[in-house]
XYZ file of C-alpha atoms in Angstrom:
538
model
C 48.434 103.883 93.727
C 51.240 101.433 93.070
C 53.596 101.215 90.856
C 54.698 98.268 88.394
C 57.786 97.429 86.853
C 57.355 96.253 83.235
C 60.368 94.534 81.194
C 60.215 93.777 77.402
C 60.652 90.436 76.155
C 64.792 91.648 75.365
C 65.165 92.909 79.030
C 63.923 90.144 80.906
C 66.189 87.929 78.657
C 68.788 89.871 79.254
C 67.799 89.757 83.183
C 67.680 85.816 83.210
C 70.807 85.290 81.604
C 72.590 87.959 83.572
C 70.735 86.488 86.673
C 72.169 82.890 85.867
C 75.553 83.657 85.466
C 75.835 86.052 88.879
C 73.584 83.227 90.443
C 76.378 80.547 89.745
C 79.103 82.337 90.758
C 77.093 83.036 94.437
C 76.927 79.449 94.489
C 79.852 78.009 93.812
C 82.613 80.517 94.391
C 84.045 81.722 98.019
C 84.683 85.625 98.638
C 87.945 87.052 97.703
C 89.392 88.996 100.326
C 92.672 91.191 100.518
C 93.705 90.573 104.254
C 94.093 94.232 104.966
C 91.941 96.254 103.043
C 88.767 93.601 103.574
C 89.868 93.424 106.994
C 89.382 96.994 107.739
C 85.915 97.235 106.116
C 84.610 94.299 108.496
C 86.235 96.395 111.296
C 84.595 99.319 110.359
C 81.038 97.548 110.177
C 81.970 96.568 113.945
C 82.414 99.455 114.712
C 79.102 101.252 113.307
C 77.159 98.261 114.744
C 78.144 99.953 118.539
C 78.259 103.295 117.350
C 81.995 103.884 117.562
C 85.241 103.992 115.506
C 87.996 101.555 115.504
C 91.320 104.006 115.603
C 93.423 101.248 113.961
C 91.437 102.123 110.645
C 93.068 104.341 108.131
C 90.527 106.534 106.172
C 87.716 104.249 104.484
C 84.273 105.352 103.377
C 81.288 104.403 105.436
C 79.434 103.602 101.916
C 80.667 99.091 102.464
C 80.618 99.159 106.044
C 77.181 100.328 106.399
C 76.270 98.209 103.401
C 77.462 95.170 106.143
C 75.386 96.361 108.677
C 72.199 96.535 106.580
C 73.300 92.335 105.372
C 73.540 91.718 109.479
C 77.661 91.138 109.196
C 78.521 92.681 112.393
C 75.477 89.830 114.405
C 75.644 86.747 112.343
C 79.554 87.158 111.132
C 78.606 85.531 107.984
C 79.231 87.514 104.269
C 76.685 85.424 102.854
C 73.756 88.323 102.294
C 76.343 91.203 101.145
C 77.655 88.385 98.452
C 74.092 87.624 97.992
C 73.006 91.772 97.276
C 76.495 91.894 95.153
C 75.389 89.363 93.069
C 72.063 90.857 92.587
C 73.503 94.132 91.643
C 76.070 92.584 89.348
C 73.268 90.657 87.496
C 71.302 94.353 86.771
C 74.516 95.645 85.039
C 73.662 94.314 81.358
C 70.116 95.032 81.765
C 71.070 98.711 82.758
C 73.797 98.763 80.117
C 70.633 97.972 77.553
C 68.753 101.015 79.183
C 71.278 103.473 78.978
C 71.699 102.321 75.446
C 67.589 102.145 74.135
C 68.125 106.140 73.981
C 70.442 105.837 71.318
C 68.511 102.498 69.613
C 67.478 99.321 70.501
C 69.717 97.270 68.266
C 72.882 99.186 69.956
C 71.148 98.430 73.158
C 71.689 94.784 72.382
C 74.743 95.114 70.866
C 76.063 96.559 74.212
C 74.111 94.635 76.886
C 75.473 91.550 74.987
C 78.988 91.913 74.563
C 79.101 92.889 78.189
C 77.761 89.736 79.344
C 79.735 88.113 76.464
C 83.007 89.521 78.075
C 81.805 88.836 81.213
C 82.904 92.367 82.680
C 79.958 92.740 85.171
C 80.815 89.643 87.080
C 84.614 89.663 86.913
C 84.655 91.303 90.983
C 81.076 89.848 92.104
C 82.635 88.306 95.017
C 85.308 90.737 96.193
C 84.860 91.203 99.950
C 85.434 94.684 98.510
C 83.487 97.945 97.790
C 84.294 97.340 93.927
C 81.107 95.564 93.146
C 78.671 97.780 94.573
C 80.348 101.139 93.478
C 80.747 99.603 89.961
C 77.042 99.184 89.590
C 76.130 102.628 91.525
C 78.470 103.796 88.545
C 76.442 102.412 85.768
C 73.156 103.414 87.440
C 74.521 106.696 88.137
C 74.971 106.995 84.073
C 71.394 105.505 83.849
C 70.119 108.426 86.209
C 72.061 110.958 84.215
C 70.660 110.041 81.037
C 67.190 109.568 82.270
C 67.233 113.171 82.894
C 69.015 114.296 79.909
C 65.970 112.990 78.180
C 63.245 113.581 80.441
C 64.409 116.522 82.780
C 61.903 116.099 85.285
C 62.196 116.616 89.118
C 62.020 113.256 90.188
C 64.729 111.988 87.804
C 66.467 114.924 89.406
C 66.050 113.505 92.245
C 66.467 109.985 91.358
C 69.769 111.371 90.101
C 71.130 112.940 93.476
C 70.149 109.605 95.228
C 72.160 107.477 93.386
C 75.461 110.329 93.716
C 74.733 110.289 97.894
C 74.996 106.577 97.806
C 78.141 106.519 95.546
C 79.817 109.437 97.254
C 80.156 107.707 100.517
C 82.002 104.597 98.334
C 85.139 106.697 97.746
C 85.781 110.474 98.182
C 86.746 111.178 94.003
C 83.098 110.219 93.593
C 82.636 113.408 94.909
C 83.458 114.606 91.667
C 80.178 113.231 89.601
C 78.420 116.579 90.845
C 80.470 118.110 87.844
C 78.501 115.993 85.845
C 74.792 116.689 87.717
C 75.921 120.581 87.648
C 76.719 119.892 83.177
C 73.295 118.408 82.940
C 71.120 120.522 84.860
C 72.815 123.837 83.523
C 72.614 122.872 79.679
C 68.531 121.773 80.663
C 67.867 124.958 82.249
C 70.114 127.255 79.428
C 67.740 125.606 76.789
C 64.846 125.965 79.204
C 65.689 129.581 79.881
C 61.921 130.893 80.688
C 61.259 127.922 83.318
C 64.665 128.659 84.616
C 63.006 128.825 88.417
C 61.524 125.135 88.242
C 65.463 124.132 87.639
C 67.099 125.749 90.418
C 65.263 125.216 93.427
C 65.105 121.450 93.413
C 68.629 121.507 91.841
C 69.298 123.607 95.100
C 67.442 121.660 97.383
C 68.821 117.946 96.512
C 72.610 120.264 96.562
C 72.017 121.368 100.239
C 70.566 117.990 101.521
C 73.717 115.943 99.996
C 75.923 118.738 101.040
C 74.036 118.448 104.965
C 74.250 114.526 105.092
C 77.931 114.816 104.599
C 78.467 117.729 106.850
C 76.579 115.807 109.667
C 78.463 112.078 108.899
C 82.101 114.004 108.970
C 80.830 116.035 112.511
C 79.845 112.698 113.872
C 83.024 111.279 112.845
C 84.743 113.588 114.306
C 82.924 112.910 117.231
C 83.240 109.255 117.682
C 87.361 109.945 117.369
C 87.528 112.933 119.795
C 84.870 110.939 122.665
C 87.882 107.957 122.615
C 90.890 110.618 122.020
C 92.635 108.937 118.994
C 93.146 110.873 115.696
C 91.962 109.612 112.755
C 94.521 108.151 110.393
C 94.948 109.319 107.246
C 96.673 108.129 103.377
C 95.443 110.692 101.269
C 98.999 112.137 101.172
C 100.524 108.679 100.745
C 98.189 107.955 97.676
C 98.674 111.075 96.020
C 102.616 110.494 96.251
C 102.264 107.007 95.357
C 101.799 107.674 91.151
C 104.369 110.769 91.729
C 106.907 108.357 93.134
C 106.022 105.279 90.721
C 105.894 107.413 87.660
C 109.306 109.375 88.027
C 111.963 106.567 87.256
C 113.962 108.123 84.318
C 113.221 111.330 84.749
C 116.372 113.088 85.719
C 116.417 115.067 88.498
C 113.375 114.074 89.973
C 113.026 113.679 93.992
C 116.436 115.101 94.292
C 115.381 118.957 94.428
C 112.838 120.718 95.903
C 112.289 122.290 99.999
C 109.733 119.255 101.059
C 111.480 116.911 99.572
C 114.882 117.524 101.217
C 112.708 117.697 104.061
C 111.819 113.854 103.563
C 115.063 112.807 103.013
C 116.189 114.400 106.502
C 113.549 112.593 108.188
C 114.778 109.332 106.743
C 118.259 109.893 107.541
C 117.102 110.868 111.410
C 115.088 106.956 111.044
C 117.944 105.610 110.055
C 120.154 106.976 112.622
C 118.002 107.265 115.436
C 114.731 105.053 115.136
C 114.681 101.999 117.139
C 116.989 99.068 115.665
C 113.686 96.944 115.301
C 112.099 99.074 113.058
C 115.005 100.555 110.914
C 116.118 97.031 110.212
C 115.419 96.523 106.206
C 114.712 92.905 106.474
C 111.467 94.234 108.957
C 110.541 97.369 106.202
C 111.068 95.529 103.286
C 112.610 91.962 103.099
C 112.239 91.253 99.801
C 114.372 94.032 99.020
C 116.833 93.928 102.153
C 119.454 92.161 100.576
C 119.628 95.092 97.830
C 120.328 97.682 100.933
C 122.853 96.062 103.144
C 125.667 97.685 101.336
C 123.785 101.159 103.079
C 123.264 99.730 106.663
C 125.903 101.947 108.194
C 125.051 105.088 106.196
C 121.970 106.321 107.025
C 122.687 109.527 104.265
C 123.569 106.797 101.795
C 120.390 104.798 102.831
C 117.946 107.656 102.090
C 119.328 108.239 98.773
C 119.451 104.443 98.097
C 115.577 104.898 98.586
C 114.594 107.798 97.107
C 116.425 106.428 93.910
C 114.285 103.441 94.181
C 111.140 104.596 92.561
C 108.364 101.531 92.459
C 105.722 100.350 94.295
C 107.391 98.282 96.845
C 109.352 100.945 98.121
C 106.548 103.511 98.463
C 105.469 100.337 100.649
C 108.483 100.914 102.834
C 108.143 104.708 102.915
C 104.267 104.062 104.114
C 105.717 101.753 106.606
C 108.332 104.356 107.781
C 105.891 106.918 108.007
C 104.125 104.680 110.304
C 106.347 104.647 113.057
C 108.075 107.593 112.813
C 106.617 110.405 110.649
C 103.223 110.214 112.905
C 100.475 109.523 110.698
C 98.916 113.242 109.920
C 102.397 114.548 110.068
C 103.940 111.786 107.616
C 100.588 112.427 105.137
C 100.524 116.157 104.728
C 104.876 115.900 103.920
C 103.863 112.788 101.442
C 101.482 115.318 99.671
C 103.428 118.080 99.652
C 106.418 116.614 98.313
C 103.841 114.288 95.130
C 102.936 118.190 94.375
C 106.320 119.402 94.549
C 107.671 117.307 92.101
C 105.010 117.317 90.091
C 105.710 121.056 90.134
C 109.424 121.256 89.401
C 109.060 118.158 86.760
C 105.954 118.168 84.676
C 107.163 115.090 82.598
C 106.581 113.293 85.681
C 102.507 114.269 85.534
C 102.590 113.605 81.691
C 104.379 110.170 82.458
C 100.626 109.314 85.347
C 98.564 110.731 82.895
C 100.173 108.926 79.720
C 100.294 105.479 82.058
C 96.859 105.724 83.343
C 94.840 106.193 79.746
C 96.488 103.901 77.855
C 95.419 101.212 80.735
C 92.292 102.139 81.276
C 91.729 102.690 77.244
C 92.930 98.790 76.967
C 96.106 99.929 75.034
C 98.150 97.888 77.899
C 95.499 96.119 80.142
C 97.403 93.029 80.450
C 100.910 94.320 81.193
C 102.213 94.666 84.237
C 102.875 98.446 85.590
C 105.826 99.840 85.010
C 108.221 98.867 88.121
C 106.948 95.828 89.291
C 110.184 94.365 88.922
C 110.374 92.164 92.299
C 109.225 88.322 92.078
C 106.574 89.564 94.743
C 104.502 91.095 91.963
C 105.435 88.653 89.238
C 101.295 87.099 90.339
C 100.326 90.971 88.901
C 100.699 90.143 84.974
C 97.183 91.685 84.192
C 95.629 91.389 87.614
C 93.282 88.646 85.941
C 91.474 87.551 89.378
C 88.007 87.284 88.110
C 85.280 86.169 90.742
C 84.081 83.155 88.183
C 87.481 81.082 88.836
C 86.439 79.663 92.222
C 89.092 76.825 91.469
C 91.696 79.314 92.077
C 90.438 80.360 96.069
C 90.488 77.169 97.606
C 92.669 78.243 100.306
C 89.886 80.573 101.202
C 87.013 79.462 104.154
C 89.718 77.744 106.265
C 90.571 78.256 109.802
C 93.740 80.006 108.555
C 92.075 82.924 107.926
C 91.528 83.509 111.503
C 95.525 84.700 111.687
C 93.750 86.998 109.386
C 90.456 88.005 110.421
C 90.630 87.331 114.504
C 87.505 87.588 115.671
C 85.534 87.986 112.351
C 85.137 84.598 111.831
C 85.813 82.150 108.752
C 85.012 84.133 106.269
C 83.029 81.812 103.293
C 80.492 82.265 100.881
C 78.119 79.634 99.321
C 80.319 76.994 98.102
C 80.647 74.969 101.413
C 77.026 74.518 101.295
C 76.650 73.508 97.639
C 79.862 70.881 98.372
C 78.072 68.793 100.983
C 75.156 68.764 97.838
C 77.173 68.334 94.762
C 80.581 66.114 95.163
C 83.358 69.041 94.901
C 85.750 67.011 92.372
C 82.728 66.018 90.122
C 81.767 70.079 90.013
C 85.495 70.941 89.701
C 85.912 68.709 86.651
C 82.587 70.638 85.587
C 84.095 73.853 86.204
C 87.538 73.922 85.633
C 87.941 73.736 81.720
C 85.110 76.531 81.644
C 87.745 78.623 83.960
C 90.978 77.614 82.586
C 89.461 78.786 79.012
C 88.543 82.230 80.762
C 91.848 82.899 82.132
C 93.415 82.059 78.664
C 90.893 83.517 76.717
C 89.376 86.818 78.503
C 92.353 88.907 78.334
C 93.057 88.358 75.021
C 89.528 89.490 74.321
C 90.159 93.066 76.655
C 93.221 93.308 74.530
C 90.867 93.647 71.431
C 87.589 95.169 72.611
C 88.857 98.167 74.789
C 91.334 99.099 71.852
C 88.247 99.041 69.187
C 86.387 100.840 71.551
C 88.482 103.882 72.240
C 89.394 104.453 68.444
C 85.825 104.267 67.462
C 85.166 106.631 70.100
C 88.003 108.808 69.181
C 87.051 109.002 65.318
C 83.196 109.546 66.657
C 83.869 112.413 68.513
C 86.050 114.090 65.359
C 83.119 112.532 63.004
C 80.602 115.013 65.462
C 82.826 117.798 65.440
C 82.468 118.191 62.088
C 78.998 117.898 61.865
C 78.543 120.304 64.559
C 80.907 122.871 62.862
C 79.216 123.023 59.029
C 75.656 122.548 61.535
C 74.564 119.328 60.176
C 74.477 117.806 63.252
C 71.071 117.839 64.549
C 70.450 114.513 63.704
C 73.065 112.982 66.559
C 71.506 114.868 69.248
C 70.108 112.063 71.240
C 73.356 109.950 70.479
C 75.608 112.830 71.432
C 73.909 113.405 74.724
C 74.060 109.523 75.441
C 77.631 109.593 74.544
C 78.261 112.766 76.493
C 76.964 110.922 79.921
C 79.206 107.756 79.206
C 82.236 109.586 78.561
C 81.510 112.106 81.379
C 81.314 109.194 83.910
C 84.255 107.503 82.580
C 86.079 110.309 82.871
C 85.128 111.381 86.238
C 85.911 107.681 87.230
C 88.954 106.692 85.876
C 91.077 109.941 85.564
C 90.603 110.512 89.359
C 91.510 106.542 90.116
C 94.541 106.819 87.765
C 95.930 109.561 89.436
C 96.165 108.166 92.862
C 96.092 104.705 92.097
C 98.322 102.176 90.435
C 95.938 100.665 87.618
C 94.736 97.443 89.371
C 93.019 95.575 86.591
C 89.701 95.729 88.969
C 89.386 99.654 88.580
C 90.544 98.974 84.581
C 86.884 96.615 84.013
C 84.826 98.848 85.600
C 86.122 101.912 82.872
C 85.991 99.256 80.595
C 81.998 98.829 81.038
C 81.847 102.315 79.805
C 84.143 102.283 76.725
C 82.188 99.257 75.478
C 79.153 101.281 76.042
C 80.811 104.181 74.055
C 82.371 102.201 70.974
C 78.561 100.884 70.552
C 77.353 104.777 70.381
C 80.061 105.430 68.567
C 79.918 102.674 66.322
C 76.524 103.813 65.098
C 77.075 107.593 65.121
C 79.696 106.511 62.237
C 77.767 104.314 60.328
C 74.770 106.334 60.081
C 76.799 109.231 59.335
C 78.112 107.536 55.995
C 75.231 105.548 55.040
C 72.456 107.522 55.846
C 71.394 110.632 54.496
C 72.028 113.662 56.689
C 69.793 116.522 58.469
């Protein structure tokens, strides 16, 4: 028996043309790396190709690494085949945006698959050395699984279901948190299923236990590998969770001023100050864009930790992280970070209210391309909306050149196609080519975000209140099928960005991928309105 994939004429256009544009940017565009974080997933892979751990590592999934391994990294040190399986994956986005979307209608299937390429949302990270690309499209295949079995609640799209979560929860641990949305689905099949109740549980069960056991058995052999070479493993989780506290609380009076944990931090940075090596207390080493703003405290180590705690932005949670580093001890230095993000959080709620209120209205497009609040140095002035889209390959040239060995040591010069495709194709004749096609994108693009994401969310907004009063006078039967569509969107928007907000500043990468979902959304919702008002109702 085998089986064959069939496409309709609309989803293998939507393939080519999808295929075409991820195809180009392979081709002509380098890798974009971040020299730490990229770094440390190329270590990692290293370190699973001889079945060990690299201690240096802070905590990172094993979901990119071992996708490295599979493309050969760690044996032919080139990023060539993980750019190459990115690329692919980024090219199936609009054609699983259309799926997702053909159980609403095929016209907002279209609609949706369309403006995504249109907006060019699925490609904007294609070639981030980065886990970004792939957990983006587990995301949106994720919401494809989800659906399926809203509509079909069979076993094997159970199944199909909990394969895509395993795969996604080893990209970042807040995936994690799409079981909530498995456990929704499954519960409202089986409560309207009530008499076949048994041939829900047990492979709902089943899958549970064998995701459950595959990340009991990766965390024992991690803590195996670290315990056979004696280090412990480093940890942020603490740091992260403090970061939004810390960034969020400028203006609100009182805060990190009160409070047992956090007078606990601020006697652990007087002690640094006072009696931490002169190397490392030095401000010009911590943070020497800011030094100059701290010599007046140089001799005052009380005055010093105040001067810190009072300066609430990104930068400086920089220094504390860098503090922590050498003198907190790494566990130690996390579990006060967390403790003290909770406290205050605890003794000032506006604080929360000002993460939660700063996170939606990015990630609902309300203020995608503004900077963050507190990215006042000139080091951050590059932020403006964190525009780095993989299609501008004019603006990486610096990339693929032996200076990224100060970088990347052994790992090699890290390049992508583009060499290859320059010894083919004169690179100034295919820059003039390219370069009013990506100076038009950078101008034009986040303009277009500004307007879409907006649209999106208030059409989703008035949707939902349009249902809600359907449901209540119980003339609502009719939006079933777009509900339940709309209901696995939102879920896995939710369960994506509120998690990212909270520990996360909101890097315009994490904004696209939530935007991929309110675009999908505003189409649903877009629909659910007008055939509420022009069509006759059930």
């Amino acid at each position: 028996m085998t089986t064959t994939i069939s496409l309709t004429r609309a989803e293998k256009l939507i393939l080519t043309v999808s295929g075409v544009i991820a195809l180009a940017i392979f081709l002509v565009t380098d890798p974009v790396v971040f020299g730490t974080d990229s770094n440390a997933y190329l270590r990692y892979a290293d370190a699973i190709s001889r079945f060990t751990v690299d201690p240096a590592l802070y905590s990172r999934r094993a979901g990119y690494p071992l996708l490295l391994v599979a493309t050969l990294y760690p044996w032919t040190l080139s990023v060539i085949p993980v750019l190459a399986v990115q690329a692919v994956c980024t090219a199936l986005i609009p054609l699983l945006i259309y799926k997702i979307l053909r159980f609403v209608s095929p016209l907002v299937a279209l609609c949706g698959a369309w403006l995504n390429i249109a907006t060019l949302l699925p490609y904007s990270f294609q070639t981030y050395l980065f886990p970004d690309p792939i957990q983006v499209f587990l995301s949106i295949l994720f919401c494809y699984a989800v659906v399926r079995y809203i509509f079909e609640r069979s076993t094997k799209t159970m199944i199909g279901m909990f394969l895509v979560y395993l795969a996604i929860s080893f990209f970042r641990p807040l995936f994690l948190l799409f079981y909530l949305l498995i456990v929704a689905v499954v519960a409202i099949a089986a409560w309207q299923d009530r008499k076949n109740l048994i041939a829900y549980l047990k492979p709902f069960l089943a899958l549970t236990l064998l995701v459950g056991g595959t990340h009991v058995f990766a965390s024992a052999l991690d803590t195996y590998l670290y315990k056979r070479i004696g280090v412990e493993r480093k940890t942020l989780v603490g740091k992260m969770i403090f970061l939004n506290a810390f960034t969020r609380s400028t203006g609100v009076e009182g805060a990190f001023t009160d409070g047992k944990h956090t007078t606990v931090l601020r006697e652990k940075l007087v002690s640094f100050f006072r009696n931490g090596p002169a190397e490392l207390r030095n401000m010009k080493t911590l943070g020497p864009l800011v030094a100059h703003d701290f010599d007046a405290y140089k001799s005052d180590p009380e005055k010093m930790a105040v001067a810190i705690l009072n300066t609430r932005n990104n930068y400086m949670w920089g220094v504390l992280f860098n503090i922590s580093e050498n003198w907190f001890g790494s566990w130690e230095g996390d579990r006060l970070f967390k403790q003290v993000a909770l406290e205050q959080y605890r003794r000032h709620p506006k604080i929360l209210l000002n993460v939660i209120l700063t996170g939606f209205t990015y990630y609902l497009g309300i203020r995608a391309c503004e900077p963050p609040p507190n990215y006042s140095y000139d080091y951050f002035e590059e932020y403006k909306c964190r525009f780095w889209p993989a299609y501008y390959p004019i603006a990486y040239e610096t990339f693929g050149n032996p200076a990224m060995y100060e970088i990347f040591g052994n790992h090699g010069i890290i390049t992508g196609m583009r060499p290859h495709i320059f010894k083919l194709i004169n690179p100034v004749i295919l820059k003039k080519l390219v370069a009013p096609f990506t100076s038009f994108a950078l101008e034009i693009w986040p303009r277009i975000y500004r307007a879409v994401l907006p649209i999106a969310s208030f059409l989703t907004g008035l949707a939902l209140l349009y249902a809600g009063y359907r449901i209540l006078s119980r003339t609502g039967e009719s939006l079933r099928s777009d509900l339940a569509v709309l209901f696995a969107v939102l879920g896995v928007f939710l369960l994506y960005s509120v998690p990212m907000f909270m520990l996360t500043d909101p890097q315009f990468r994490y904004v696209s991928a939530g935007a991929l979902f309110l675009i999908m959304s505003g189409a649903i919702a877009l629909r659910i309105l007008i055939t509420g008002f022009f069509l006759p109702k059930t």
